[in-house]
Amino acid sequence: MLFLHRADPATHPELIDDPAQPYEAMVEAHRMIQFVNRRLGGRQALVRTLEEFARDWRPGETRTFLDVGTGSADLPVTVADWARERGHRVRIVALDLAWACCRFAREETRAYPEIGVVRGDVYRLPAREGAFDYVLTGMFLHHLSDEGIVRTLRVFDRIARRGVIVGDLLRRVRAYLWAKFFCALSKSRLAAHDGPVSVLRSFTPEEMRAYCEAAGVREPTITVHFGHRFICAWQPGTDTTTETTTETKTETTTETTTETTAETTAETTTRKTTEEATAERRT
Ligand SMILES: C[S@@+](CC[C@H](N)C(=O)[O-])C[C@H]1O[C@@H](n2cnc3c(N)ncnc32)[C@H](O)[C@@H]1O
């Protein structure tokens, strides 16, 4: 019965969402998430989707991204590394509600002038329609209520011009047992608690499709990936839901407030391109 329905975040809270947690505990928890992203499928799933989206990119163009619920900015770093390797130019706003995450994300992105970290709430995003080329989020949606998810997907669909990439965990028994065992090995008390709870709060592909339908999202593609993950991606403005299963075997700004206009911050904090930064370092 536990796995038939998604656990309500109100009755199954995650410690990582508690603003009273000490900074060091948050850092430990996000280091664990980085490990999971890097070694257990998260990064690979994102890069595969980026490769798809980048097929029509023209050389010399700069693409803008918003990553919501960024944590340690691990996904922005993944995008930036991938873009550098491919010779693409990107500017990324990494947004999180928690001050501790923003502080840690700024530390983690010191060598990435193309990433700007902004503190803000997904429910108060001031970004205008089509403000970013791409909106991205990973292991964030399960932090929201059902109603909050639909509202958030609608906002993503509105502010993304070219694509939306939503990644999260699959709710299944194997994933739960795996998370319980694996996260218990971590020295992070938060991760040991939140890992299995995250799985209980996560989704099946069918549920994800239903949220998309409720939000008016057209033609989402849901792919299942190694590490009990899925990615739901779509191009805004493009009616039927498709689902494919490709289970793969590989597998500072100063403190800104929610009043900050995300796209303005994108302009000001990530104006420097990689080349400009490299030139600066040379001089
Ligand atoms: C599991 S972490 C995401 C980790 C990150 N995306 C990654 O893959 O490394 C979820 C994040 O969502 C943030 N968050 C929770 N509620 C939020 C909200 N309403 N607006 C923005 N961020 C929020 C939390 O502070 C936390 O950092």
PDB file of C-alpha atoms and ligand atoms in Angstrom:
ATOM      1  CA  MET A   1       0.000   0.000   0.000  1.00  0.00           C
ATOM      2  CA  LEU A   2       2.904   2.337   0.863  1.00  0.00           C
ATOM      3  CA  PHE A   3       4.018   2.475  -2.765  1.00  0.00           C
ATOM      4  CA  LEU A   4       0.599   2.681  -4.408  1.00  0.00           C
ATOM      5  CA  HIS A   5       0.219   6.351  -3.602  1.00  0.00           C
ATOM      6  CA  ARG A   6       2.701   9.142  -3.340  1.00  0.00           C
ATOM      7  CA  ALA A   7       3.529  10.161   0.291  1.00  0.00           C
ATOM      8  CA  ASP A   8       2.324  13.674   1.135  1.00  0.00           C
ATOM      9  CA  PRO A   9       5.291  15.997   1.811  1.00  0.00           C
ATOM     10  CA  ALA A  10       3.237  17.537   4.654  1.00  0.00           C
ATOM     11  CA  THR A  11       3.147  14.223   6.546  1.00  0.00           C
ATOM     12  CA  HIS A  12       6.558  12.980   5.344  1.00  0.00           C
ATOM     13  CA  PRO A  13       8.864  15.991   5.773  1.00  0.00           C
ATOM     14  CA  GLU A  14      12.484  15.973   4.649  1.00  0.00           C
ATOM     15  CA  LEU A  15      15.130  17.326   7.033  1.00  0.00           C
ATOM     16  CA  ILE A  16      16.833  19.166   4.172  1.00  0.00           C
ATOM     17  CA  ASP A  17      13.784  21.487   3.951  1.00  0.00           C
ATOM     18  CA  ASP A  18      14.204  22.574   7.584  1.00  0.00           C
ATOM     19  CA  PRO A  19      15.819  26.043   7.541  1.00  0.00           C
ATOM     20  CA  ALA A  20      17.064  25.477  11.108  1.00  0.00           C
ATOM     21  CA  GLN A  21      19.526  22.799   9.973  1.00  0.00           C
ATOM     22  CA  PRO A  22      23.158  23.836  10.537  1.00  0.00           C
ATOM     23  CA  TYR A  23      25.138  24.825   7.443  1.00  0.00           C
ATOM     24  CA  GLU A  24      27.580  21.923   7.876  1.00  0.00           C
ATOM     25  CA  ALA A  25      24.722  19.388   7.927  1.00  0.00           C
ATOM     26  CA  MET A  26      23.290  20.874   4.715  1.00  0.00           C
ATOM     27  CA  VAL A  27      26.691  20.720   3.039  1.00  0.00           C
ATOM     28  CA  GLU A  28      27.122  17.046   3.997  1.00  0.00           C
ATOM     29  CA  ALA A  29      23.661  16.222   2.628  1.00  0.00           C
ATOM     30  CA  HIS A  30      24.333  18.018  -0.654  1.00  0.00           C
ATOM     31  CA  ARG A  31      27.721  16.323  -1.001  1.00  0.00           C
ATOM     32  CA  MET A  32      25.816  13.038  -0.848  1.00  0.00           C
ATOM     33  CA  ILE A  33      23.396  14.270  -3.558  1.00  0.00           C
ATOM     34  CA  GLN A  34      26.388  15.271  -5.688  1.00  0.00           C
ATOM     35  CA  PHE A  35      27.774  11.765  -5.312  1.00  0.00           C
ATOM     36  CA  VAL A  36      24.440  10.256  -6.359  1.00  0.00           C
ATOM     37  CA  ASN A  37      24.157  12.641  -9.324  1.00  0.00           C
ATOM     38  CA  ARG A  38      27.674  11.978 -10.502  1.00  0.00           C
ATOM     39  CA  ARG A  39      28.006   8.243  -9.898  1.00  0.00           C
ATOM     40  CA  LEU A  40      24.457   6.954 -10.000  1.00  0.00           C
ATOM     41  CA  GLY A  41      22.886   8.318 -13.134  1.00  0.00           C
ATOM     42  CA  GLY A  42      21.718  11.893 -12.548  1.00  0.00           C
ATOM     43  CA  ARG A  43      24.326  13.645 -14.633  1.00  0.00           C
ATOM     44  CA  GLN A  44      24.189  11.129 -17.488  1.00  0.00           C
ATOM     45  CA  ALA A  45      20.400  11.452 -17.745  1.00  0.00           C
ATOM     46  CA  LEU A  46      20.660  15.246 -17.921  1.00  0.00           C
ATOM     47  CA  VAL A  47      23.449  15.237 -20.497  1.00  0.00           C
ATOM     48  CA  ARG A  48      21.480  12.877 -22.784  1.00  0.00           C
ATOM     49  CA  THR A  49      18.560  15.305 -22.759  1.00  0.00           C
ATOM     50  CA  LEU A  50      20.845  18.290 -23.338  1.00  0.00           C
ATOM     51  CA  GLU A  51      22.331  16.554 -26.368  1.00  0.00           C
ATOM     52  CA  GLU A  52      18.829  16.190 -27.794  1.00  0.00           C
ATOM     53  CA  PHE A  53      17.934  19.808 -27.201  1.00  0.00           C
ATOM     54  CA  ALA A  54      21.263  21.101 -28.513  1.00  0.00           C
ATOM     55  CA  ARG A  55      20.830  19.566 -31.959  1.00  0.00           C
ATOM     56  CA  ASP A  56      19.443  22.812 -33.365  1.00  0.00           C
ATOM     57  CA  TRP A  57      21.804  25.171 -31.541  1.00  0.00           C
ATOM     58  CA  ARG A  58      23.779  27.412 -33.829  1.00  0.00           C
ATOM     59  CA  PRO A  59      27.455  28.140 -33.156  1.00  0.00           C
ATOM     60  CA  GLY A  60      28.126  31.381 -31.362  1.00  0.00           C
ATOM     61  CA  GLU A  61      24.685  31.663 -29.752  1.00  0.00           C
ATOM     62  CA  THR A  62      24.401  31.885 -25.995  1.00  0.00           C
ATOM     63  CA  ARG A  63      21.677  29.762 -24.371  1.00  0.00           C
ATOM     64  CA  THR A  64      20.171  30.719 -21.021  1.00  0.00           C
ATOM     65  CA  PHE A  65      19.078  28.286 -18.290  1.00  0.00           C
ATOM     66  CA  LEU A  66      17.211  28.524 -14.994  1.00  0.00           C
ATOM     67  CA  ASP A  67      17.799  25.657 -12.539  1.00  0.00           C
ATOM     68  CA  VAL A  68      15.129  25.582  -9.812  1.00  0.00           C
ATOM     69  CA  GLY A  69      15.861  23.982  -6.424  1.00  0.00           C
ATOM     70  CA  THR A  70      19.504  23.970  -7.329  1.00  0.00           C
ATOM     71  CA  GLY A  71      20.926  22.713  -3.994  1.00  0.00           C
ATOM     72  CA  SER A  72      24.703  22.849  -4.450  1.00  0.00           C
ATOM     73  CA  ALA A  73      24.304  23.933  -8.113  1.00  0.00           C
ATOM     74  CA  ASP A  74      25.384  20.477  -9.200  1.00  0.00           C
ATOM     75  CA  LEU A  75      23.130  20.514 -12.285  1.00  0.00           C
ATOM     76  CA  PRO A  76      24.295  23.986 -13.404  1.00  0.00           C
ATOM     77  CA  VAL A  77      27.884  22.771 -13.053  1.00  0.00           C
ATOM     78  CA  THR A  78      26.964  19.720 -15.162  1.00  0.00           C
ATOM     79  CA  VAL A  79      25.462  21.979 -17.845  1.00  0.00           C
ATOM     80  CA  ALA A  80      28.450  24.333 -17.757  1.00  0.00           C
ATOM     81  CA  ASP A  81      31.001  21.485 -17.993  1.00  0.00           C
ATOM     82  CA  TRP A  82      29.066  19.902 -20.859  1.00  0.00           C
ATOM     83  CA  ALA A  83      28.783  23.252 -22.678  1.00  0.00           C
ATOM     84  CA  ARG A  84      32.508  23.993 -22.282  1.00  0.00           C
ATOM     85  CA  GLU A  85      33.351  20.565 -23.686  1.00  0.00           C
ATOM     86  CA  ARG A  86      31.066  21.073 -26.677  1.00  0.00           C
ATOM     87  CA  GLY A  87      32.053  24.692 -27.281  1.00  0.00           C
ATOM     88  CA  HIS A  88      28.588  26.042 -26.454  1.00  0.00           C
ATOM     89  CA  ARG A  89      28.036  29.284 -24.607  1.00  0.00           C
ATOM     90  CA  VAL A  90      25.585  29.205 -21.694  1.00  0.00           C
ATOM     91  CA  ARG A  91      24.405  31.473 -18.898  1.00  0.00           C
ATOM     92  CA  ILE A  92      22.737  29.786 -15.952  1.00  0.00           C
ATOM     93  CA  VAL A  93      20.741  31.097 -13.000  1.00  0.00           C
ATOM     94  CA  ALA A  94      20.808  28.645 -10.086  1.00  0.00           C
ATOM     95  CA  LEU A  95      17.854  29.306  -7.764  1.00  0.00           C
ATOM     96  CA  ASP A  96      17.184  27.910  -4.301  1.00  0.00           C
ATOM     97  CA  LEU A  97      15.010  28.838  -1.355  1.00  0.00           C
ATOM     98  CA  ALA A  98      17.506  27.911   1.353  1.00  0.00           C
ATOM     99  CA  TRP A  99      20.209  30.407   2.264  1.00  0.00           C
ATOM    100  CA  ALA A 100      22.550  27.553   3.211  1.00  0.00           C
ATOM    101  CA  CYS A 101      22.199  26.037  -0.281  1.00  0.00           C
ATOM    102  CA  CYS A 102      22.848  29.407  -1.908  1.00  0.00           C
ATOM    103  CA  ARG A 103      25.982  29.895   0.179  1.00  0.00           C
ATOM    104  CA  PHE A 104      27.261  26.421  -0.648  1.00  0.00           C
ATOM    105  CA  ALA A 105      26.292  26.782  -4.328  1.00  0.00           C
ATOM    106  CA  ARG A 106      28.290  30.013  -4.554  1.00  0.00           C
ATOM    107  CA  GLU A 107      31.321  28.230  -3.141  1.00  0.00           C
ATOM    108  CA  GLU A 108      30.886  25.356  -5.564  1.00  0.00           C
ATOM    109  CA  THR A 109      30.548  27.651  -8.597  1.00  0.00           C
ATOM    110  CA  ARG A 110      33.484  30.002  -7.949  1.00  0.00           C
ATOM    111  CA  ALA A 111      35.223  28.737 -11.065  1.00  0.00           C
ATOM    112  CA  TYR A 112      32.071  29.124 -13.169  1.00  0.00           C
ATOM    113  CA  PRO A 113      31.419  32.756 -14.110  1.00  0.00           C
ATOM    114  CA  GLU A 114      28.584  31.599 -16.361  1.00  0.00           C
ATOM    115  CA  ILE A 115      26.570  30.526 -13.269  1.00  0.00           C
ATOM    116  CA  GLY A 116      24.804  33.025 -11.001  1.00  0.00           C
ATOM    117  CA  VAL A 117      23.238  31.877  -7.734  1.00  0.00           C
ATOM    118  CA  VAL A 118      19.971  33.508  -6.644  1.00  0.00           C
ATOM    119  CA  ARG A 119      17.969  32.966  -3.504  1.00  0.00           C
ATOM    120  CA  GLY A 120      14.255  32.681  -4.318  1.00  0.00           C
ATOM    121  CA  ASP A 121      11.031  30.712  -4.026  1.00  0.00           C
ATOM    122  CA  VAL A 122       9.644  28.805  -7.012  1.00  0.00           C
ATOM    123  CA  TYR A 123       6.189  30.118  -6.056  1.00  0.00           C
ATOM    124  CA  ARG A 124       7.370  33.706  -6.372  1.00  0.00           C
ATOM    125  CA  LEU A 125       9.322  33.591  -9.575  1.00  0.00           C
ATOM    126  CA  PRO A 126       9.174  37.045 -11.111  1.00  0.00           C
ATOM    127  CA  ALA A 127      10.443  35.839 -14.473  1.00  0.00           C
ATOM    128  CA  ARG A 128       8.416  36.961 -17.476  1.00  0.00           C
ATOM    129  CA  GLU A 129       7.106  34.698 -20.238  1.00  0.00           C
ATOM    130  CA  GLY A 130       9.927  33.131 -22.260  1.00  0.00           C
ATOM    131  CA  ALA A 131      12.557  34.653 -19.952  1.00  0.00           C
ATOM    132  CA  PHE A 132      14.915  31.663 -20.310  1.00  0.00           C
ATOM    133  CA  ASP A 133      15.707  29.353 -23.173  1.00  0.00           C
ATOM    134  CA  TYR A 134      15.559  26.341 -20.833  1.00  0.00           C
ATOM    135  CA  VAL A 135      14.173  25.633 -17.373  1.00  0.00           C
ATOM    136  CA  LEU A 136      15.735  22.764 -15.541  1.00  0.00           C
ATOM    137  CA  THR A 137      15.123  21.031 -12.227  1.00  0.00           C
ATOM    138  CA  GLY A 138      16.354  17.841 -10.567  1.00  0.00           C
ATOM    139  CA  MET A 139      15.044  15.979  -7.511  1.00  0.00           C
ATOM    140  CA  PHE A 140      13.082  19.074  -6.632  1.00  0.00           C
ATOM    141  CA  LEU A 141       9.487  18.411  -7.672  1.00  0.00           C
ATOM    142  CA  HIS A 142       8.975  15.768  -4.977  1.00  0.00           C
ATOM    143  CA  HIS A 143       9.461  18.511  -2.405  1.00  0.00           C
ATOM    144  CA  LEU A 144       6.135  20.051  -3.468  1.00  0.00           C
ATOM    145  CA  SER A 145       2.465  19.222  -2.843  1.00  0.00           C
ATOM    146  CA  ASP A 146       0.398  17.834  -5.768  1.00  0.00           C
ATOM    147  CA  GLU A 147      -1.153  21.249  -6.282  1.00  0.00           C
ATOM    148  CA  GLY A 148       2.269  22.903  -6.052  1.00  0.00           C
ATOM    149  CA  ILE A 149       3.647  20.555  -8.714  1.00  0.00           C
ATOM    150  CA  VAL A 150       0.929  21.454 -11.222  1.00  0.00           C
ATOM    151  CA  ARG A 151       1.382  25.140 -10.507  1.00  0.00           C
ATOM    152  CA  THR A 152       5.137  24.854 -10.908  1.00  0.00           C
ATOM    153  CA  LEU A 153       4.964  22.929 -14.210  1.00  0.00           C
ATOM    154  CA  ARG A 154       2.644  25.625 -15.550  1.00  0.00           C
ATOM    155  CA  VAL A 155       5.170  28.307 -14.598  1.00  0.00           C
ATOM    156  CA  PHE A 156       8.047  26.338 -16.156  1.00  0.00           C
ATOM    157  CA  ASP A 157       6.039  26.015 -19.378  1.00  0.00           C
ATOM    158  CA  ARG A 158       5.490  29.767 -19.405  1.00  0.00           C
ATOM    159  CA  ILE A 159       8.974  31.034 -18.667  1.00  0.00           C
ATOM    160  CA  ALA A 160      10.908  28.566 -20.853  1.00  0.00           C
ATOM    161  CA  ARG A 161      11.240  29.500 -24.496  1.00  0.00           C
ATOM    162  CA  ARG A 162      12.836  26.364 -25.931  1.00  0.00           C
ATOM    163  CA  GLY A 163      12.678  23.510 -23.422  1.00  0.00           C
ATOM    164  CA  VAL A 164      11.919  22.225 -19.946  1.00  0.00           C
ATOM    165  CA  ILE A 165      13.844  19.376 -18.297  1.00  0.00           C
ATOM    166  CA  VAL A 166      12.356  17.935 -15.105  1.00  0.00           C
ATOM    167  CA  GLY A 167      14.268  15.096 -13.474  1.00  0.00           C
ATOM    168  CA  ASP A 168      13.263  13.174 -10.363  1.00  0.00           C
ATOM    169  CA  LEU A 169      13.201   9.769  -8.699  1.00  0.00           C
ATOM    170  CA  LEU A 170      10.892   6.883  -9.514  1.00  0.00           C
ATOM    171  CA  ARG A 171       8.732   5.615  -6.667  1.00  0.00           C
ATOM    172  CA  ARG A 172       9.260   1.876  -6.620  1.00  0.00           C
ATOM    173  CA  VAL A 173      10.100  -0.727  -3.980  1.00  0.00           C
ATOM    174  CA  ARG A 174      13.593  -1.410  -5.346  1.00  0.00           C
ATOM    175  CA  ALA A 175      14.419   2.287  -5.296  1.00  0.00           C
ATOM    176  CA  TYR A 176      13.237   2.596  -1.691  1.00  0.00           C
ATOM    177  CA  LEU A 177      15.253  -0.390  -0.452  1.00  0.00           C
ATOM    178  CA  TRP A 178      18.279   0.801  -2.353  1.00  0.00           C
ATOM    179  CA  ALA A 179      17.987   4.364  -0.948  1.00  0.00           C
ATOM    180  CA  LYS A 180      17.504   3.060   2.594  1.00  0.00           C
ATOM    181  CA  PHE A 181      20.586   0.886   2.409  1.00  0.00           C
ATOM    182  CA  PHE A 182      22.827   3.232   0.454  1.00  0.00           C
ATOM    183  CA  CYS A 183      21.994   6.446   2.341  1.00  0.00           C
ATOM    184  CA  ALA A 184      22.467   4.667   5.686  1.00  0.00           C
ATOM    185  CA  LEU A 185      26.121   4.253   4.683  1.00  0.00           C
ATOM    186  CA  SER A 186      26.485   8.028   4.322  1.00  0.00           C
ATOM    187  CA  LYS A 187      27.856  10.066   7.194  1.00  0.00           C
ATOM    188  CA  SER A 188      25.057  12.562   6.543  1.00  0.00           C
ATOM    189  CA  ARG A 189      22.232  12.251   9.051  1.00  0.00           C
ATOM    190  CA  LEU A 190      20.002  14.244   6.709  1.00  0.00           C
ATOM    191  CA  ALA A 191      20.718  12.011   3.722  1.00  0.00           C
ATOM    192  CA  ALA A 192      20.114   8.845   5.754  1.00  0.00           C
ATOM    193  CA  HIS A 193      16.661  10.149   6.658  1.00  0.00           C
ATOM    194  CA  ASP A 194      15.737  11.975   3.448  1.00  0.00           C
ATOM    195  CA  GLY A 195      16.935   9.412   0.874  1.00  0.00           C
ATOM    196  CA  PRO A 196      14.177   6.820   1.430  1.00  0.00           C
ATOM    197  CA  VAL A 197      11.591   9.543   2.201  1.00  0.00           C
ATOM    198  CA  SER A 198      12.373  11.160  -1.167  1.00  0.00           C
ATOM    199  CA  VAL A 199      11.489   7.907  -2.934  1.00  0.00           C
ATOM    200  CA  LEU A 200       8.156   7.688  -1.067  1.00  0.00           C
ATOM    201  CA  ARG A 201       7.371  11.272  -2.147  1.00  0.00           C
ATOM    202  CA  SER A 202       8.364  10.680  -5.759  1.00  0.00           C
ATOM    203  CA  PHE A 203       6.357   9.539  -8.759  1.00  0.00           C
ATOM    204  CA  THR A 204       5.552   6.923 -11.328  1.00  0.00           C
ATOM    205  CA  PRO A 205       5.799   7.951 -15.015  1.00  0.00           C
ATOM    206  CA  GLU A 206       1.977   7.763 -15.187  1.00  0.00           C
ATOM    207  CA  GLU A 207       1.631  10.200 -12.293  1.00  0.00           C
ATOM    208  CA  MET A 208       4.121  12.552 -13.910  1.00  0.00           C
ATOM    209  CA  ARG A 209       2.113  12.446 -17.117  1.00  0.00           C
ATOM    210  CA  ALA A 210      -1.057  13.267 -15.152  1.00  0.00           C
ATOM    211  CA  TYR A 211       0.604  16.324 -13.558  1.00  0.00           C
ATOM    212  CA  CYS A 212       1.663  17.500 -17.011  1.00  0.00           C
ATOM    213  CA  GLU A 213      -1.859  17.094 -18.344  1.00  0.00           C
ATOM    214  CA  ALA A 214      -3.283  19.008 -15.386  1.00  0.00           C
ATOM    215  CA  ALA A 215      -0.761  21.791 -16.021  1.00  0.00           C
ATOM    216  CA  GLY A 216      -1.613  21.975 -19.721  1.00  0.00           C
ATOM    217  CA  VAL A 217       1.855  20.819 -20.764  1.00  0.00           C
ATOM    218  CA  ARG A 218       1.810  19.544 -24.320  1.00  0.00           C
ATOM    219  CA  GLU A 219       3.801  16.578 -25.614  1.00  0.00           C
ATOM    220  CA  PRO A 220       6.061  15.746 -22.664  1.00  0.00           C
ATOM    221  CA  THR A 221       8.464  12.892 -23.221  1.00  0.00           C
ATOM    222  CA  ILE A 222       9.140  10.777 -20.143  1.00  0.00           C
ATOM    223  CA  THR A 223      12.244   8.626 -20.187  1.00  0.00           C
ATOM    224  CA  VAL A 224      13.330   6.210 -17.482  1.00  0.00           C
ATOM    225  CA  HIS A 225      17.024   6.126 -16.646  1.00  0.00           C
ATOM    226  CA  PHE A 226      19.547   4.201 -14.625  1.00  0.00           C
ATOM    227  CA  GLY A 227      19.500   4.914 -10.869  1.00  0.00           C
ATOM    228  CA  HIS A 228      15.681   4.843 -10.510  1.00  0.00           C
ATOM    229  CA  ARG A 229      15.350   8.181 -12.229  1.00  0.00           C
ATOM    230  CA  PHE A 230      13.154   9.659 -14.890  1.00  0.00           C
ATOM    231  CA  ILE A 231      13.324  12.751 -17.010  1.00  0.00           C
ATOM    232  CA  CYS A 232      10.249  14.532 -18.251  1.00  0.00           C
ATOM    233  CA  ALA A 233      11.108  16.982 -21.020  1.00  0.00           C
ATOM    234  CA  TRP A 234       9.157  19.064 -23.453  1.00  0.00           C
ATOM    235  CA  GLN A 235       9.323  22.023 -25.756  1.00  0.00           C
ATOM    236  CA  PRO A 236       6.892  24.713 -24.670  1.00  0.00           C
ATOM    237  CA  GLY A 237       4.254  25.596 -27.200  1.00  0.00           C
ATOM    238  CA  THR A 238       4.518  22.454 -29.158  1.00  0.00           C
ATOM    239  CA  ASP A 239      -1.125  17.438 -27.698  1.00  0.00           C
ATOM    240  CA  THR A 240      -0.581  13.968 -26.672  1.00  0.00           C
ATOM    241  CA  THR A 241       1.810  12.569 -24.115  1.00  0.00           C
ATOM    242  CA  THR A 242       4.449  10.122 -25.202  1.00  0.00           C
ATOM    243  CA  GLU A 243       6.409   7.838 -22.933  1.00  0.00           C
ATOM    244  CA  THR A 244       9.529   5.936 -23.791  1.00  0.00           C
ATOM    245  CA  THR A 245      11.507   3.662 -21.537  1.00  0.00           C
ATOM    246  CA  THR A 246      15.225   3.652 -22.173  1.00  0.00           C
ATOM    247  CA  GLU A 247      16.540   2.065 -19.007  1.00  0.00           C
ATOM    248  CA  THR A 248      20.242   2.559 -19.612  1.00  0.00           C
ATOM    249  CA  LYS A 249      22.838   0.243 -18.253  1.00  0.00           C
ATOM    250  CA  THR A 250      25.608   2.741 -17.648  1.00  0.00           C
ATOM    251  CA  GLU A 251      25.170   3.553 -15.637  1.00  0.00           C
ATOM    252  CA  THR A 252      28.352  35.858  -5.958  1.00  0.00           C
ATOM    253  CA  THR A 253      26.747  37.705  -6.032  1.00  0.00           C
ATOM    254  CA  THR A 254      25.781  39.033  -2.571  1.00  0.00           C
ATOM    255  CA  GLU A 255      22.607  37.616  -1.091  1.00  0.00           C
ATOM    256  CA  THR A 256      19.670  38.330  -3.327  1.00  0.00           C
ATOM    257  CA  THR A 257      16.083  38.110  -2.250  1.00  0.00           C
ATOM    258  CA  THR A 258      13.012  36.664  -3.910  1.00  0.00           C
ATOM    259  CA  GLU A 259      12.319  40.186  -5.086  1.00  0.00           C
ATOM    260  CA  THR A 260      15.269  39.858  -7.454  1.00  0.00           C
ATOM    261  CA  THR A 261      14.144  39.444 -11.018  1.00  0.00           C
ATOM    262  CA  ALA A 262      15.664  36.136 -12.033  1.00  0.00           C
ATOM    263  CA  GLU A 263      16.276  37.096 -15.632  1.00  0.00           C
ATOM    264  CA  THR A 264      17.809  40.415 -14.629  1.00  0.00           C
ATOM    265  CA  THR A 265      20.127  38.528 -12.344  1.00  0.00           C
ATOM    266  CA  ALA A 266      20.949  36.226 -15.239  1.00  0.00           C
ATOM    267  CA  GLU A 267      22.046  39.269 -17.164  1.00  0.00           C
ATOM    268  CA  THR A 268      24.095  40.795 -14.405  1.00  0.00           C
ATOM    269  CA  THR A 269      25.653  37.848 -12.650  1.00  0.00           C
ATOM    270  CA  THR A 270      26.442  35.667 -15.614  1.00  0.00           C
ATOM    271  CA  ARG A 271      27.233  38.301 -18.192  1.00  0.00           C
ATOM    272  CA  LYS A 272      30.813  37.216 -18.273  1.00  0.00           C
ATOM    273  CA  THR A 273      31.206  34.381 -20.713  1.00  0.00           C
ATOM    274  CA  THR A 274      33.756  31.645 -20.280  1.00  0.00           C
ATOM    275  CA  GLU A 275      36.022  33.303 -22.805  1.00  0.00           C
ATOM    276  CA  GLU A 276      35.875  36.628 -21.029  1.00  0.00           C
ATOM    277  CA  ALA A 277      36.710  34.940 -17.763  1.00  0.00           C
ATOM    278  CA  THR A 278      39.599  33.099 -19.348  1.00  0.00           C
ATOM    279  CA  ALA A 279      40.884  36.357 -20.817  1.00  0.00           C
ATOM    280  CA  GLU A 280      40.661  37.950 -17.404  1.00  0.00           C
ATOM    281  CA  ARG A 281      42.648  35.147 -15.856  1.00  0.00           C
ATOM    282  CA  ARG A 282      45.317  35.527 -18.515  1.00  0.00           C
ATOM    283  CA  THR A 283      45.821  39.241 -17.817  1.00  0.00           C
TER     284      THR A 283
HETATM  285  C1  LIG B   1      17.041  17.479  -3.204  1.00  0.00           C
HETATM  286  S1  LIG B   1      17.481  19.180  -3.302  1.00  0.00           S
HETATM  287  C2  LIG B   1      17.838  19.380  -5.038  1.00  0.00           C
HETATM  288  C3  LIG B   1      19.204  19.077  -5.402  1.00  0.00           C
HETATM  289  C4  LIG B   1      19.715  19.557  -6.746  1.00  0.00           C
HETATM  290  N1  LIG B   1      18.685  19.930  -7.702  1.00  0.00           N
HETATM  291  C5  LIG B   1      20.621  18.499  -7.318  1.00  0.00           C
HETATM  292  O1  LIG B   1      20.169  17.712  -8.169  1.00  0.00           O
HETATM  293  O2  LIG B   1      21.764  18.461  -6.887  1.00  0.00           O
HETATM  294  C6  LIG B   1      15.953  20.093  -3.304  1.00  0.00           C
HETATM  295  C7  LIG B   1      16.210  21.586  -3.210  1.00  0.00           C
HETATM  296  O3  LIG B   1      14.999  22.297  -3.407  1.00  0.00           O
HETATM  297  C8  LIG B   1      15.051  23.466  -2.590  1.00  0.00           C
HETATM  298  N2  LIG B   1      13.690  23.980  -2.424  1.00  0.00           N
HETATM  299  C9  LIG B   1      12.689  23.447  -1.662  1.00  0.00           C
HETATM  300  N3  LIG B   1      11.563  24.206  -1.779  1.00  0.00           N
HETATM  301  C10 LIG B   1      11.867  25.230  -2.644  1.00  0.00           C
HETATM  302  C11 LIG B   1      11.115  26.318  -3.185  1.00  0.00           C
HETATM  303  N4  LIG B   1       9.831  26.533  -2.818  1.00  0.00           N
HETATM  304  N5  LIG B   1      11.728  27.146  -4.055  1.00  0.00           N
HETATM  305  C12 LIG B   1      13.029  26.953  -4.412  1.00  0.00           C
HETATM  306  N6  LIG B   1      13.786  25.940  -3.925  1.00  0.00           N
HETATM  307  C13 LIG B   1      13.212  25.083  -3.059  1.00  0.00           C
HETATM  308  C14 LIG B   1      15.710  22.983  -1.306  1.00  0.00           C
HETATM  309  O4  LIG B   1      16.281  24.040  -0.577  1.00  0.00           O
HETATM  310  C15 LIG B   1      16.758  21.997  -1.836  1.00  0.00           C
HETATM  311  O5  LIG B   1      17.985  22.598  -2.020  1.00  0.00           O
END
